[in-house]
XYZ file of C-alpha atoms in Angstrom:
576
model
C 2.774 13.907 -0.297
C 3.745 10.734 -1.751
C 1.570 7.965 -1.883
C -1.400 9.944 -1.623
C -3.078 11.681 -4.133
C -6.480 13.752 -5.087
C -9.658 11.941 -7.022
C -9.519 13.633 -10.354
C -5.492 12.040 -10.072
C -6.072 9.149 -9.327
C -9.069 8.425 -11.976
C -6.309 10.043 -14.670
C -3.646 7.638 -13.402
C -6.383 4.560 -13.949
C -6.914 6.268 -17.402
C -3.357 6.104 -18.434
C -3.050 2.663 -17.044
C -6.621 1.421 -19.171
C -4.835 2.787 -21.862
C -1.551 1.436 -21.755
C -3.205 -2.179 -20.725
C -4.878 -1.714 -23.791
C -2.008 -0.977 -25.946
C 0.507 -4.008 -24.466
C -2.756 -6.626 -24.286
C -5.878 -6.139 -26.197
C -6.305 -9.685 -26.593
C -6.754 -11.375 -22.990
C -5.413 -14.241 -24.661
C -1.821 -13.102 -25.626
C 0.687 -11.958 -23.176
C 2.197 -8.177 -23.949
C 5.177 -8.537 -25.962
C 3.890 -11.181 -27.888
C 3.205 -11.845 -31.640
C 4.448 -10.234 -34.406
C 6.717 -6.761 -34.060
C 4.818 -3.729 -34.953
C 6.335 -1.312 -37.380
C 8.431 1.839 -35.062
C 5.828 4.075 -33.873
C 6.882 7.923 -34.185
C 8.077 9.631 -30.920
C 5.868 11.331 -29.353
C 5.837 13.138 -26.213
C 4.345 11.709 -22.764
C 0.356 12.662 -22.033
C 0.272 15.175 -19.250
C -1.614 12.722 -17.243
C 0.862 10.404 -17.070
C 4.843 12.066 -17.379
C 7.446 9.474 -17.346
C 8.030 8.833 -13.544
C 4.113 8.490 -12.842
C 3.710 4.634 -10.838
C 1.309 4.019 -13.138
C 3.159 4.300 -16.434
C 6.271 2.317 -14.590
C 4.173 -0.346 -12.870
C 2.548 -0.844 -16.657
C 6.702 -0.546 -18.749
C 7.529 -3.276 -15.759
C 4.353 -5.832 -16.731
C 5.082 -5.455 -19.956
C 8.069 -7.032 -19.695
C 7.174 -10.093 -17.703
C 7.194 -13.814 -17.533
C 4.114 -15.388 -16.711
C 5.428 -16.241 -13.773
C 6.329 -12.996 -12.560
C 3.078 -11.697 -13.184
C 1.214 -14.529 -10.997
C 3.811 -13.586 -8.289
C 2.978 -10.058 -8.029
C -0.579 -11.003 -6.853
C 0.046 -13.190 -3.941
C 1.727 -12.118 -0.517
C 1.625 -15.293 1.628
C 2.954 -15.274 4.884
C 5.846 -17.846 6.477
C 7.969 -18.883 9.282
C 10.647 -17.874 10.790
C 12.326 -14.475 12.396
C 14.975 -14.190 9.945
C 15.244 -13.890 6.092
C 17.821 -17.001 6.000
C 18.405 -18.340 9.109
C 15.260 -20.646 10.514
C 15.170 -23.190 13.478
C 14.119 -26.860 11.966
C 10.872 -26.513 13.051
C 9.955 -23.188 10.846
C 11.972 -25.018 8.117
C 9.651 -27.471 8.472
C 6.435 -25.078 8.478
C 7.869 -23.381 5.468
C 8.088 -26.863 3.257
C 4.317 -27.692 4.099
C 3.317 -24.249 2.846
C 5.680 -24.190 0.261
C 8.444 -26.368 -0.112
C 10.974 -24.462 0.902
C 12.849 -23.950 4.281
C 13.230 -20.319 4.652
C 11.391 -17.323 3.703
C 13.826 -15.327 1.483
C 13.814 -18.885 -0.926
C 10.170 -18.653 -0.748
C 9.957 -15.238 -2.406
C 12.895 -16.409 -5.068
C 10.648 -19.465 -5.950
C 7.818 -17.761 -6.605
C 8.196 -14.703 -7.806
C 6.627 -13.084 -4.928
C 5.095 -9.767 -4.840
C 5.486 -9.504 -1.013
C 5.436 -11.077 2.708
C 2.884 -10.753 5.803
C 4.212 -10.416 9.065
C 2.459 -12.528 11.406
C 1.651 -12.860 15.418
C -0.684 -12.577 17.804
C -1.206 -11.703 21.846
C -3.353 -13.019 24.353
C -6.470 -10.231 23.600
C -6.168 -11.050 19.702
C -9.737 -11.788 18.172
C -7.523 -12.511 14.801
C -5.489 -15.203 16.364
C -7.586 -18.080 14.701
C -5.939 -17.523 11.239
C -2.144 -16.282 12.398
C -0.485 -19.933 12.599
C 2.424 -18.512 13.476
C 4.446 -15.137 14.751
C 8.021 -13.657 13.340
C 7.517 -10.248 14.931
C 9.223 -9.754 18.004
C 11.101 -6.341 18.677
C 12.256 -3.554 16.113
C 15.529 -4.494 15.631
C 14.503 -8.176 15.001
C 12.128 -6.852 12.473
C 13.944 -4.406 10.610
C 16.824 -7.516 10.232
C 13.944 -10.054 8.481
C 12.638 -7.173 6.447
C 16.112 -5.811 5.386
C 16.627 -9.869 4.107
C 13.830 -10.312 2.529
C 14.310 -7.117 0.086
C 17.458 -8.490 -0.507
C 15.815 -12.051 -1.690
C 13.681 -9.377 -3.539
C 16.315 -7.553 -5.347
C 17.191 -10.804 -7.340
C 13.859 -10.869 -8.992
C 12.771 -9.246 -12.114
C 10.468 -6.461 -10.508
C 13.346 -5.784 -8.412
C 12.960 -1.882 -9.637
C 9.923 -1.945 -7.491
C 10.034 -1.955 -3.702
C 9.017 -4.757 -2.207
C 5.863 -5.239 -0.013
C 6.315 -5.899 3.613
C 2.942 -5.567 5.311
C 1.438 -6.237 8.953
C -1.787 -5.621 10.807
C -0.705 -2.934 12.921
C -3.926 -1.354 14.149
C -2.821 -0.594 18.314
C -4.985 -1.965 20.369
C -5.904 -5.641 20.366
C -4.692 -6.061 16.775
C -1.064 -4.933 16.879
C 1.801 -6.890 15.789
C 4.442 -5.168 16.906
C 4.617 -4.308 20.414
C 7.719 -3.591 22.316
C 9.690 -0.747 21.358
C 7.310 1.258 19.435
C 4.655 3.982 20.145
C 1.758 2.629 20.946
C -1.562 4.280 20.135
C -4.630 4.335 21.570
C -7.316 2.009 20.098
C -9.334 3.194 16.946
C -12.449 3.265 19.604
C -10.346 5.665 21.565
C -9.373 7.880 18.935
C -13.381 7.964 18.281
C -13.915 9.337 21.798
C -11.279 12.094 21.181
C -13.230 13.014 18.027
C -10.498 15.018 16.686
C -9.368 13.776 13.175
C -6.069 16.015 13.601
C -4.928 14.254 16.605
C -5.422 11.177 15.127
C -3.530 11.623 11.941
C -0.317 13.023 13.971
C -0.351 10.194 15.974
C -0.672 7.948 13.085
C 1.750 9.300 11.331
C 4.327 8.866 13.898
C 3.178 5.315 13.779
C 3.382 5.384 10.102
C 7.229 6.649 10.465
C 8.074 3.795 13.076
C 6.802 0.958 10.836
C 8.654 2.740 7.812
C 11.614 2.485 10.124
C 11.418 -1.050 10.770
C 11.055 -1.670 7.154
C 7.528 -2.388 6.655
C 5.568 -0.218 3.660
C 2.023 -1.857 3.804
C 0.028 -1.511 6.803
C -3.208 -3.365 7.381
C -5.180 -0.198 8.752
C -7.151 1.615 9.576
C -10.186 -0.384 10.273
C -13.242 1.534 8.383
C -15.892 -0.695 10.038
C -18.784 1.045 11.796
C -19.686 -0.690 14.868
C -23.189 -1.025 14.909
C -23.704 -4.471 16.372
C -22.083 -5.418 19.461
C -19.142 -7.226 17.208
C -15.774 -8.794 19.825
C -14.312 -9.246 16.748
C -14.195 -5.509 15.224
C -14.933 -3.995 18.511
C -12.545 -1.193 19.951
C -10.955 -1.607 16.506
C -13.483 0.129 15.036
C -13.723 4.169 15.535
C -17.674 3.798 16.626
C -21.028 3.709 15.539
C -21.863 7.346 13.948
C -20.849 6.752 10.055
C -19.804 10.358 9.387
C -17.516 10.443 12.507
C -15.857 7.073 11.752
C -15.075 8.692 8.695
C -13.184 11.911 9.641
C -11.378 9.429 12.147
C -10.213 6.896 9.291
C -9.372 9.595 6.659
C -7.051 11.136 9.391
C -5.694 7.899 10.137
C -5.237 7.141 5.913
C -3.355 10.717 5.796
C -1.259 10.346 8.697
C 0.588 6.730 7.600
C 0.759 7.443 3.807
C 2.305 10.701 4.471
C 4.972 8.769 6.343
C 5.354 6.266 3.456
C 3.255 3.787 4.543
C 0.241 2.464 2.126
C -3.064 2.503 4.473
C -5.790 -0.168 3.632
C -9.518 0.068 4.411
C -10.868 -2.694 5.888
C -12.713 -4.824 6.097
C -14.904 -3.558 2.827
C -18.288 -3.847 2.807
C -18.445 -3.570 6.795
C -17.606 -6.059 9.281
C -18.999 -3.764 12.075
C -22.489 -4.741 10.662
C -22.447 -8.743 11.583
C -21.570 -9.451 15.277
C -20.374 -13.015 13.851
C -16.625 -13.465 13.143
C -15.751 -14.441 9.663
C -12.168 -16.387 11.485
C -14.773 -18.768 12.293
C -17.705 -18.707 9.947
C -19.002 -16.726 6.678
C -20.677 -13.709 8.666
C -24.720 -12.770 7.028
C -25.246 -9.234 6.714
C -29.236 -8.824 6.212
C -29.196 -5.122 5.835
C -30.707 -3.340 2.827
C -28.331 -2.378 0.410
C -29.742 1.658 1.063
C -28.709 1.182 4.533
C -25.183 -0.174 3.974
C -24.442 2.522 1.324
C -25.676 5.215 4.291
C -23.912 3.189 7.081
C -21.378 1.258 6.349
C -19.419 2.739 3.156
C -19.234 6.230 4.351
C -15.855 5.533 6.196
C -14.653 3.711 3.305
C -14.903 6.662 0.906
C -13.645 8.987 3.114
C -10.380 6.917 3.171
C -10.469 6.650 -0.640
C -10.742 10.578 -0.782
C -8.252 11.022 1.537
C -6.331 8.952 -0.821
C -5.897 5.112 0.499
C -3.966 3.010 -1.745
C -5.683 -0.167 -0.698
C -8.740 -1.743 0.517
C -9.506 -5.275 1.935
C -11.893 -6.966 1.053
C -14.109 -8.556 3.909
C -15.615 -13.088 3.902
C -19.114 -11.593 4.398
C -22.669 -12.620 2.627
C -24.199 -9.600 1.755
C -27.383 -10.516 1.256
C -29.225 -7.743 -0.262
C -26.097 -7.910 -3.363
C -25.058 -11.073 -3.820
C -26.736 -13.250 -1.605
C -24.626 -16.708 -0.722
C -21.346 -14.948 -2.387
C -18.725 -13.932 0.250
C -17.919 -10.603 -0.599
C -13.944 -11.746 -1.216
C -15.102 -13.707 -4.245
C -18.148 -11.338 -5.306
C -17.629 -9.203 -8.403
C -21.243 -7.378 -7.807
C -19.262 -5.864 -4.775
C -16.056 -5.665 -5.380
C -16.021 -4.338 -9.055
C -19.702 -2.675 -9.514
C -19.811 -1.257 -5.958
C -16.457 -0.931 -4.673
C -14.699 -0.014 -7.875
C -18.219 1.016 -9.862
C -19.869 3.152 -6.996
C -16.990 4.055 -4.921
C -14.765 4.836 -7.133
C -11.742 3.405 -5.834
C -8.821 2.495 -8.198
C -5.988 1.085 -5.688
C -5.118 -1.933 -4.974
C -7.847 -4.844 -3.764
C -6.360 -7.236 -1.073
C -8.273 -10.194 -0.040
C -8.435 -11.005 4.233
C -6.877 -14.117 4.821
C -7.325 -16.633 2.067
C -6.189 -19.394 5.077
C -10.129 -18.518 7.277
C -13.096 -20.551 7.087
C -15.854 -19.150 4.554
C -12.165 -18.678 1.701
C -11.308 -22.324 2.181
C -14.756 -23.747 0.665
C -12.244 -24.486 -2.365
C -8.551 -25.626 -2.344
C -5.749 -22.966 -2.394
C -5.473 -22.819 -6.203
C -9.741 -21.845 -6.671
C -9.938 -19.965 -3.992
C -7.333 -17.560 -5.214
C -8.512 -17.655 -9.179
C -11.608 -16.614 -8.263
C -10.627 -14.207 -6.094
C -8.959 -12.480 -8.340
C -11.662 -12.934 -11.345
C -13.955 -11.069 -8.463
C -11.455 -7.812 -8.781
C -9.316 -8.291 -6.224
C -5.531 -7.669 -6.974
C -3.563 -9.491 -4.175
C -4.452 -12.775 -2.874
C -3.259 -12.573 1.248
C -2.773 -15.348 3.583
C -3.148 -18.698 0.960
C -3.107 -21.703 3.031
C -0.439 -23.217 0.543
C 1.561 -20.704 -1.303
C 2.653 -23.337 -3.719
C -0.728 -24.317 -4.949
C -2.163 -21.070 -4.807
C 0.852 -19.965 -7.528
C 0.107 -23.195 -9.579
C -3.669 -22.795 -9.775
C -3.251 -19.145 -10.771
C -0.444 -20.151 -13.488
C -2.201 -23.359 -14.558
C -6.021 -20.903 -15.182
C -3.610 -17.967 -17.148
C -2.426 -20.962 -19.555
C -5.494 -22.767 -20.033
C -7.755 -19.260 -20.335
C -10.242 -19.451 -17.304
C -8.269 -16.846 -15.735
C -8.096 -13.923 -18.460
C -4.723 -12.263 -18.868
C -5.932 -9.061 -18.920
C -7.422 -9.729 -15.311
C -4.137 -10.760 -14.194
C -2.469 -7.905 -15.923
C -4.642 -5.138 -14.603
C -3.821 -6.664 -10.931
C -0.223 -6.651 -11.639
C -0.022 -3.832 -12.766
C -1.605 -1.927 -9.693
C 0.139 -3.459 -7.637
C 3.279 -2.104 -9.087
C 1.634 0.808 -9.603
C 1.078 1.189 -5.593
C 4.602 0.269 -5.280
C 6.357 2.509 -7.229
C 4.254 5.110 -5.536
C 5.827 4.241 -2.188
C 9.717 4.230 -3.671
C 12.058 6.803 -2.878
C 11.233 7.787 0.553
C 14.027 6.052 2.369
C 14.269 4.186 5.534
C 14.149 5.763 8.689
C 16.509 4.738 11.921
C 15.535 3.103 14.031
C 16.007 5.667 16.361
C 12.919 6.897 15.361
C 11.141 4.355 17.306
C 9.463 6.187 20.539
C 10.983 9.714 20.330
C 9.535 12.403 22.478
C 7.373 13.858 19.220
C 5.916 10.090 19.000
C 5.080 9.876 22.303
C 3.464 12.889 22.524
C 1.335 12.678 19.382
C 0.112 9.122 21.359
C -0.158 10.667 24.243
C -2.223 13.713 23.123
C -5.083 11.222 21.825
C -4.794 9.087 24.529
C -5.599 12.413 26.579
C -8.469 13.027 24.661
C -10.158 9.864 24.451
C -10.391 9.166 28.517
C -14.606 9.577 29.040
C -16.752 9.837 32.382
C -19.693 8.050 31.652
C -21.320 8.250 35.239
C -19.677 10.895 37.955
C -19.312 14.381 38.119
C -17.176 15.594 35.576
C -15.367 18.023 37.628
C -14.841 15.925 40.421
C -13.246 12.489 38.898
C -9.641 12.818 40.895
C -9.803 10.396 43.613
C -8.739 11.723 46.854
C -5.998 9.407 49.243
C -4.256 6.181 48.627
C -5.097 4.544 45.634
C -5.066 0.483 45.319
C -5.288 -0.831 41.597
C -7.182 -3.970 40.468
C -8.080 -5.712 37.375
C -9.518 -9.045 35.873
C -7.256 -11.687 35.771
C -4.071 -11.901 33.766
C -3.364 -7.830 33.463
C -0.732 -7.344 35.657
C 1.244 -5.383 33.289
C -1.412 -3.356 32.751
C -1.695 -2.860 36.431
C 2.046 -1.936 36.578
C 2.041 0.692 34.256
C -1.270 2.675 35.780
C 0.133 2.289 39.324
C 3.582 3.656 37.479
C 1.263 6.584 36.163
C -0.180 7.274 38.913
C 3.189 7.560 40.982
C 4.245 9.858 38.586
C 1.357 12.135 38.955
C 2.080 12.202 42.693
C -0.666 9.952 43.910
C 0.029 7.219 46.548
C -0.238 3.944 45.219
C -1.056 0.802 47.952
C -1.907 -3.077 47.665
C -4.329 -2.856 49.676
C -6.863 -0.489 51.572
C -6.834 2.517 49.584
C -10.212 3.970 47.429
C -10.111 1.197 44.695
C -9.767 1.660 40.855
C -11.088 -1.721 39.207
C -9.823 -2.704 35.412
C -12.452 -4.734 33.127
C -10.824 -5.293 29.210
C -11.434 -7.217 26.202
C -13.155 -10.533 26.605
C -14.304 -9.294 30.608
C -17.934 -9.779 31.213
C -20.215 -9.047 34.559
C -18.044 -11.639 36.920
C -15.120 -9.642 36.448
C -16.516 -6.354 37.932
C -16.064 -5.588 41.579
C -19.102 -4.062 43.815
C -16.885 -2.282 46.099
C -14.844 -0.656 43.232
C -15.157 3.128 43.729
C -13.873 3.874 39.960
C -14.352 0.875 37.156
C -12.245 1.654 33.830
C -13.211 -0.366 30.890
C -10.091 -0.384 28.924
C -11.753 -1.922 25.381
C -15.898 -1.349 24.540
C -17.410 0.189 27.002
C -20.658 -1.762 27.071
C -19.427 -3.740 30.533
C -19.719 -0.254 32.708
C -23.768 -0.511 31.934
C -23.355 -3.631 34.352
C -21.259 -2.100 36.736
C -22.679 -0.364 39.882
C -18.961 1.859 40.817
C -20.059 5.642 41.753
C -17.151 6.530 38.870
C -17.358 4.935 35.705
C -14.629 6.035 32.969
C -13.391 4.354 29.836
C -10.293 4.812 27.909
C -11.130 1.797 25.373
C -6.794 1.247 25.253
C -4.560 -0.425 27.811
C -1.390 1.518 26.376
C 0.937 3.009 28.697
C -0.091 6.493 27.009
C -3.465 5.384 27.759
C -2.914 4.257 31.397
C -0.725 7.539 32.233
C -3.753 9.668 30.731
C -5.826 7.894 32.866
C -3.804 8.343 35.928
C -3.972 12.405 35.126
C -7.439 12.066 35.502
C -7.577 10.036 38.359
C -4.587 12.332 40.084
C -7.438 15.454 39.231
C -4.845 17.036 36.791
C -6.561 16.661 33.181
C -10.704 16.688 32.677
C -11.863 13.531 30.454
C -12.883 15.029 27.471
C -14.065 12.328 25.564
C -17.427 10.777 24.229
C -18.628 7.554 24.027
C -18.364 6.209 20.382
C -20.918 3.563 21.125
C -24.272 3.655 22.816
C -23.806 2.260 26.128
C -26.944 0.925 27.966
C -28.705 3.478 30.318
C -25.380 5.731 30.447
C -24.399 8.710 28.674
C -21.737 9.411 26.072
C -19.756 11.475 28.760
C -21.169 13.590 31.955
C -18.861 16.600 30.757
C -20.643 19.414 28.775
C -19.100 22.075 26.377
């Protein structure tokens, strides 16, 4: 299983990099390789902990070896404009000087060293949209062209021995980059209803093997938040509100991308699902006590961490019963005595967007030194790549940034890298075989919950006429699709109506006469509505639509639970 690895492994692979950090730089002043040459040591064999192909011992032969420059490089993974690797229109030429003074993205990983690249976008239901300025996602083959070119710009740097990292947020559901083409999932919230951890690791590991096609390593997932405020920005990205069954949901999800070659990150670390404010737009509070977090909130994250995540992301939140005033990006109490200190997690620390609100109190330059001093190891998103690079340089050279901080970041970073090499690159005609499809459609199956109505009696009997809130016509399409397919009649008008509320809906967008209302994100809107039939799938996928439509048709029982409490409704009218 590459990229994923037991405790007791991982804490001997820190050990052997401590060790070897302390051998190439015990002063934090002077760079490995530097100052006088030491007499030849004898040869001596490898420790056992670390044989000559661990990550660890390459990422820390690799550091050794470079320039200052190299080493800030590693740490930041900016995003930039433009669809291809060397080919941009003017105006993403343009987009790419103000970030960085360059025109396309493969020169801006040449200039600066760069240890990877963000892909970017955003659609219509995105609560993330505030910080993604700009989108070069559009269909797999697209992608798989800009990631194949930017490894190439890669391959001419000095860390070229190390894959590079090409990372996106795909979560499915309302955070998903990448949309046409690939298997879509269920949301995280729907996987929660299906409660079964194995269902959800299958299905995320044929994600996991369609990203890895499309040349992406680094996946921005699974969210680890539990949602115990009524957040719209976590929402049905989160797998619910019960702590221990978030947990089993993320660790499946950390298993089933990593074992397809894709590095899982936790996120967003200390818990997001605990403010309902959105840190895109402000610096979130979270009042809890610190007892309550550790028995709430962190459970999912160290359930990911045993099941072997290589990173975490680290969350612009004021925890107030830690570091009060500190947003937990730039807060060493969390990020290095809890996170690192209680949690014993030794991956790689990536900071959320260094271009939102509560990270761009200071220029792009602070921001990212003391982000780093704070523990973490990759500095995501910098408003200005350019002066995010000098500031880090500039604080190595004049000793407010320590070298050995800079080192240690470097070298897990390589060290997460080189634990992702060798696994090849799928085809792409990977993307949406039947095995993907039905891994999707399995927990797509098993999330669809009755929340009022008999269980055994949710089919609708006659014609069937579909409606929705405004704008989801496609989403309309593909039930009334479904539900042709499972041999119902489908009419515009007339027939026993099936009404569609998703995200961002509220009470004006329920219908009275609706004899079935599906919410198709949180299901807190069907507490409102007054439909004899209320059901949620929490996902507008197609597998999500045609599960529904097997439901509807009377062919498949809705299984599921409620992840969240819902006011005055159950978590599902079906027993056993």
């Amino acid at each position: 299983m590459v990229g994923v690895s037991t405790t007791p492994r991982r804490v001997a692979a820190a050990l052997a990099v401590t060790a070897l950090l302390a051998a190439g730089c015990s002063d934090p002043g002077q760079r490995p390789g530097s100052g006088p040459t030491p007499a030849p040591a004898p040869e001596v064999p490898p420790p056992s902990s670390a044989p000559p192909e661990d990550p660890a011992t390459r990422a820390a032969a690799l550091v050794a070896e470079l320039a200052d420059e190299d080493l800030v490089g590693q740490v930041l993974m900016p995003y930039a404009y433009g669809d291809q690797a060397t080919t941009v229109s003017a105006g993403s030429a343009a987009g790419n000087q103000a970030l960085g003074g360059v025109d396309t993205p493969a020169e801006m990983i040449e200039k600066y060293r760069l240890g990877g690249l963000i892909l970017v976008g955003f659609s219509a239901d995105d609560p993330t949209r505030g910080n993604q300025v700009t989108t070069n996602v559009d269909n797999p083959k697209q992608v798989r062209k800009l990631t194949t070119g930017l490894r190439e710009a890669a391959a001419r740097l000095p860390t070229a021995t190390a894959p590079f990292l090409i990372g996106t947020d795909q979560e499915h559901g309302v955070v998903t980059r990448i949309i046409d083409g690939v298997t879509m999932l269920p949301s995280a919230l729907g996987a929660g209803a299906a409660g079964d951890p194995a269902l959800t690791e299958a299905a995320w590991h044929a994600a996991g093997t369609e990203l890895a096609a499309m040349g992406i390593n680094l996946d921005f997932a699974p969210v680890a938040d539990v949602l115990v405020t009524r957040s719209t920005v976590i929402g049905s990205r989160s797998f619910g509100a019960d702590p221990q069954r978030a947990a089993d949901q993320v660790g499946g999800a950390v298993r089933g991308l990593q074992t397809a070659g894709v590095a899982a990150t936790l996120k967003h670390f200390p818990g997001h699902g605990h403010s309902a404010a959105d840190s895109h737009r402000d610096l979130p509070v979270l009042d809890q006590s610190r007892g309550r977090l550790a028995a709430e909130a962190w459970p999912p994250f160290t359930a990911g961490i045993e099941a072997g995540a290589l990173a975490v992301m680290s969350a612009h939140l004021d925890v107030r019963s830690v570091d009060p005033g500190v947003p937990a990006t730039f807060s060493d109490k969390l990020l290095t005595d809890v996170l690192r200190g209680e949690l014993g997690f030794q991956g790689v620390v990536i900071t959320d967007g260094m271009n939102m609100p509560p990270a761009r109190r200071w220029g792009p330059g602070e921001a990212a030194v003391r982000a780093l001093k704070a523990g973490n190891d990759l500095i995501l998103m910098p408003p200005h790549v350019g002066q995010a690079h000098d500031g880090l340089l500039t604080a190595l050279r004049d000793g407010s940034l320590p070298r050995a901080r800079l080192v240690e970041a470097a070298t897990r970073v390589l060290t997460m890298k080189f634990s992702l090499a060798d696994r090849g690159t799928p085809e792409l005609s990977t993307l949406g075989v039947p095995a993907h499809r039905a891994a999707a459609q399995a927990l797509a199956a098993g999330a669809v919950t009755v929340l009022r109505g008999r269980c055994d009696a949710s089919g609708v009997g006659g014609p069937v006429t579909v409606t929705s809130s405004g704008g989801r016509a496609h989403t309309r399409a593909a039930l009334t699709e479904a539900l042709t397919s499972a041999g119902m009649t489908v009419v515009p008008s007339g027939g026993t109506l099936v009404h569609l509320v998703g995200y961002g809906d509220g009470a004006d967008d329920l219908r009275a006469d609706a004899a079935v209302t599906v919410a198709m994100d949180t299901p807190y809107l069907l507490a409102r509505a007054s439909s004899p039939t209320l059901l949620a799938t929490y996902s507008s996928s197609r597998a999500s639509m045609a599960a529904l439509a097997d439901v509807l048709a009377g062919k498949a029982r809705p299984s599921g639970r409620s992840p969240v409490k819902v006011s005055g409704l159950p978590a599902t009218t079906c027993s056993g």
